[in-house]
C-alpha positions as a LaTeX table, in Angstrom:
\begin{tabular}{lrrr}
\hline
Residue & $x$ (\AA) & $y$ (\AA) & $z$ (\AA) \\
\hline
Unk1 & $-167.75$ & $-119.59$ & 159.16 \\
Unk2 & $-164.28$ & $-117.93$ & 158.09 \\
Unk3 & $-162.53$ & $-120.93$ & 157.74 \\
Unk4 & $-165.07$ & $-122.33$ & 155.28 \\
Unk5 & $-165.05$ & $-119.13$ & 153.34 \\
Unk6 & $-161.32$ & $-119.24$ & 153.06 \\
Unk7 & $-161.47$ & $-122.96$ & 151.83 \\
Unk8 & $-164.10$ & $-121.93$ & 149.17 \\
Unk9 & $-161.96$ & $-118.89$ & 148.13 \\
Unk10 & $-158.93$ & $-121.02$ & 147.86 \\
Unk11 & $-160.64$ & $-123.51$ & 145.83 \\
Unk12 & $-162.21$ & $-120.84$ & 143.36 \\
Unk13 & $-158.74$ & $-119.46$ & 142.82 \\
Unk14 & $-160.18$ & $-115.99$ & 143.49 \\
Unk15 & $-159.21$ & $-113.67$ & 146.54 \\
Unk16 & $-161.40$ & $-111.66$ & 148.85 \\
Unk17 & $-160.94$ & $-108.05$ & 149.01 \\
Unk18 & $-162.44$ & $-104.87$ & 150.27 \\
Unk19 & $-165.08$ & $-104.54$ & 147.85 \\
Unk20 & $-166.42$ & $-108.48$ & 148.59 \\
Unk21 & $-166.57$ & $-107.55$ & 152.21 \\
Unk22 & $-168.54$ & $-104.29$ & 151.62 \\
Unk23 & $-170.92$ & $-106.40$ & 149.40 \\
Unk24 & $-171.45$ & $-109.04$ & 152.37 \\
Unk25 & $-171.85$ & $-106.23$ & 154.94 \\
Unk26 & $-174.46$ & $-104.59$ & 152.57 \\
Unk27 & $-176.37$ & $-107.94$ & 152.38 \\
Unk28 & $-175.97$ & $-108.75$ & 156.09 \\
Unk29 & $-177.63$ & $-105.21$ & 156.76 \\
Unk30 & $-180.50$ & $-105.73$ & 154.58 \\
Unk31 & $-181.16$ & $-109.36$ & 155.53 \\
Unk32 & $-180.22$ & $-109.71$ & 159.42 \\
Unk33 & $-183.64$ & $-108.28$ & 160.53 \\
Unk34 & $-185.73$ & $-110.86$ & 158.54 \\
Unk35 & $-183.30$ & $-113.83$ & 158.17 \\
Unk36 & $-183.97$ & $-116.71$ & 160.50 \\
Unk37 & $-180.74$ & $-118.44$ & 161.45 \\
Unk38 & $-180.51$ & $-122.20$ & 160.65 \\
Unk39 & $-180.28$ & $-124.26$ & 163.68 \\
Unk40 & $-181.77$ & $-121.81$ & 166.21 \\
Unk41 & $-185.56$ & $-122.40$ & 166.51 \\
Unk42 & $-185.86$ & $-120.75$ & 169.99 \\
Unk43 & $-189.12$ & $-119.17$ & 168.63 \\
Unk44 & $-190.68$ & $-122.69$ & 168.05 \\
Unk45 & $-190.27$ & $-123.56$ & 171.60 \\
Unk46 & $-192.35$ & $-120.70$ & 172.62 \\
Unk47 & $-195.12$ & $-120.55$ & 169.85 \\
Unk48 & $-198.34$ & $-121.36$ & 171.54 \\
Unk49 & $-199.74$ & $-122.35$ & 168.26 \\
Unk50 & $-196.77$ & $-124.67$ & 167.30 \\
Unk51 & $-196.03$ & $-122.92$ & 163.98 \\
Unk52 & $-192.97$ & $-124.16$ & 162.33 \\
Unk53 & $-191.76$ & $-120.60$ & 162.12 \\
Unk54 & $-187.99$ & $-121.57$ & 160.92 \\
Unk55 & $-189.36$ & $-123.29$ & 158.07 \\
Unk56 & $-191.86$ & $-120.74$ & 156.98 \\
Unk57 & $-189.23$ & $-118.02$ & 157.33 \\
Unk58 & $-186.73$ & $-120.19$ & 155.21 \\
Unk59 & $-189.30$ & $-120.74$ & 152.45 \\
Unk60 & $-190.17$ & $-117.09$ & 152.39 \\
Unk61 & $-186.37$ & $-116.36$ & 152.13 \\
Unk62 & $-186.38$ & $-118.81$ & 148.80 \\
Unk63 & $-189.38$ & $-116.85$ & 147.60 \\
Unk64 & $-188.46$ & $-113.52$ & 148.02 \\
Unk65 & $-184.64$ & $-113.39$ & 148.15 \\
Unk66 & $-183.75$ & $-116.29$ & 145.81 \\
Unk67 & $-186.90$ & $-116.08$ & 143.44 \\
Unk68 & $-187.74$ & $-119.69$ & 144.00 \\
Unk69 & $-191.47$ & $-119.28$ & 144.42 \\
Unk70 & $-192.59$ & $-122.67$ & 143.20 \\
Unk71 & $-189.90$ & $-124.33$ & 145.59 \\
Unk72 & $-191.31$ & $-122.39$ & 148.45 \\
Unk73 & $-194.94$ & $-122.79$ & 147.74 \\
Unk74 & $-194.38$ & $-126.71$ & 147.55 \\
Unk75 & $-192.44$ & $-126.68$ & 150.85 \\
Unk76 & $-194.95$ & $-124.64$ & 152.44 \\
Unk77 & $-197.84$ & $-126.89$ & 151.27 \\
Unk78 & $-196.23$ & $-129.91$ & 152.74 \\
Unk79 & $-195.89$ & $-128.35$ & 156.27 \\
Unk80 & $-198.04$ & $-129.95$ & 159.20 \\
Unk81 & $-199.03$ & $-126.44$ & 160.27 \\
Unk82 & $-199.20$ & $-123.13$ & 158.12 \\
Unk83 & $-198.60$ & $-119.39$ & 159.33 \\
Unk84 & $-202.18$ & $-118.66$ & 159.97 \\
Unk85 & $-201.77$ & $-118.96$ & 163.42 \\
Unk86 & $-199.65$ & $-115.99$ & 163.59 \\
Unk87 & $-202.45$ & $-113.71$ & 162.29 \\
Unk88 & $-204.37$ & $-113.61$ & 165.39 \\
Unk89 & $-201.36$ & $-114.32$ & 167.77 \\
Unk90 & $-201.14$ & $-111.57$ & 170.44 \\
Unk91 & $-198.58$ & $-113.16$ & 172.69 \\
Unk92 & $-195.41$ & $-112.46$ & 170.59 \\
Unk93 & $-193.83$ & $-115.17$ & 172.56 \\
Unk94 & $-191.70$ & $-116.20$ & 169.53 \\
Unk95 & $-190.59$ & $-112.67$ & 168.83 \\
Unk96 & $-189.40$ & $-112.24$ & 172.66 \\
Unk97 & $-187.32$ & $-115.72$ & 172.43 \\
Unk98 & $-185.70$ & $-114.53$ & 168.96 \\
Unk99 & $-182.14$ & $-113.58$ & 169.83 \\
Unk100 & $-181.93$ & $-111.72$ & 166.52 \\
Unk101 & $-184.98$ & $-109.74$ & 167.23 \\
Unk102 & $-186.96$ & $-110.97$ & 164.14 \\
Unk103 & $-190.42$ & $-109.41$ & 163.97 \\
Unk104 & $-191.56$ & $-112.89$ & 163.52 \\
Unk105 & $-195.49$ & $-112.59$ & 163.79 \\
Unk106 & $-195.48$ & $-109.94$ & 161.23 \\
Unk107 & $-193.34$ & $-111.45$ & 158.79 \\
Unk108 & $-194.98$ & $-114.87$ & 158.91 \\
Unk109 & $-198.59$ & $-113.45$ & 158.74 \\
Unk110 & $-197.84$ & $-111.14$ & 155.99 \\
Unk111 & $-196.15$ & $-113.86$ & 153.87 \\
Unk112 & $-199.01$ & $-116.34$ & 154.38 \\
Unk113 & $-201.37$ & $-113.96$ & 153.47 \\
Unk114 & $-199.61$ & $-113.01$ & 150.25 \\
Unk115 & $-199.34$ & $-116.67$ & 149.26 \\
Unk116 & $-202.65$ & $-118.33$ & 150.42 \\
Unk117 & $-204.42$ & $-117.41$ & 147.16 \\
Unk118 & $-202.15$ & $-120.21$ & 145.61 \\
Unk119 & $-203.73$ & $-122.88$ & 147.84 \\
Unk120 & $-207.32$ & $-122.24$ & 147.12 \\
\hline
\end{tabular}
């Protein structure tokens, strides 16, 4: 939130200028189509396979955007269900429920395919 940002900036002793805003806008543009917002989970209520979509997309984000591959793989391994159900799903119910229009089946199945070799 803006109030939290202002609080952090005051605590850091730095200001927030136009160049900072430009960086944040660029980051938003790059990530908004594949970033699952915390606390939403509308997709999970519609998934016929009960895939923990929000967690999987968060772990994908840790791996691909934060470089925390080991953390992401460990967390993924602990899930009650993996993303394999998205590979054959044709309903796209999760995607239709997503208010951010995230291409959920594609992102989840793509990441699942790319990391499943670590679990053999």
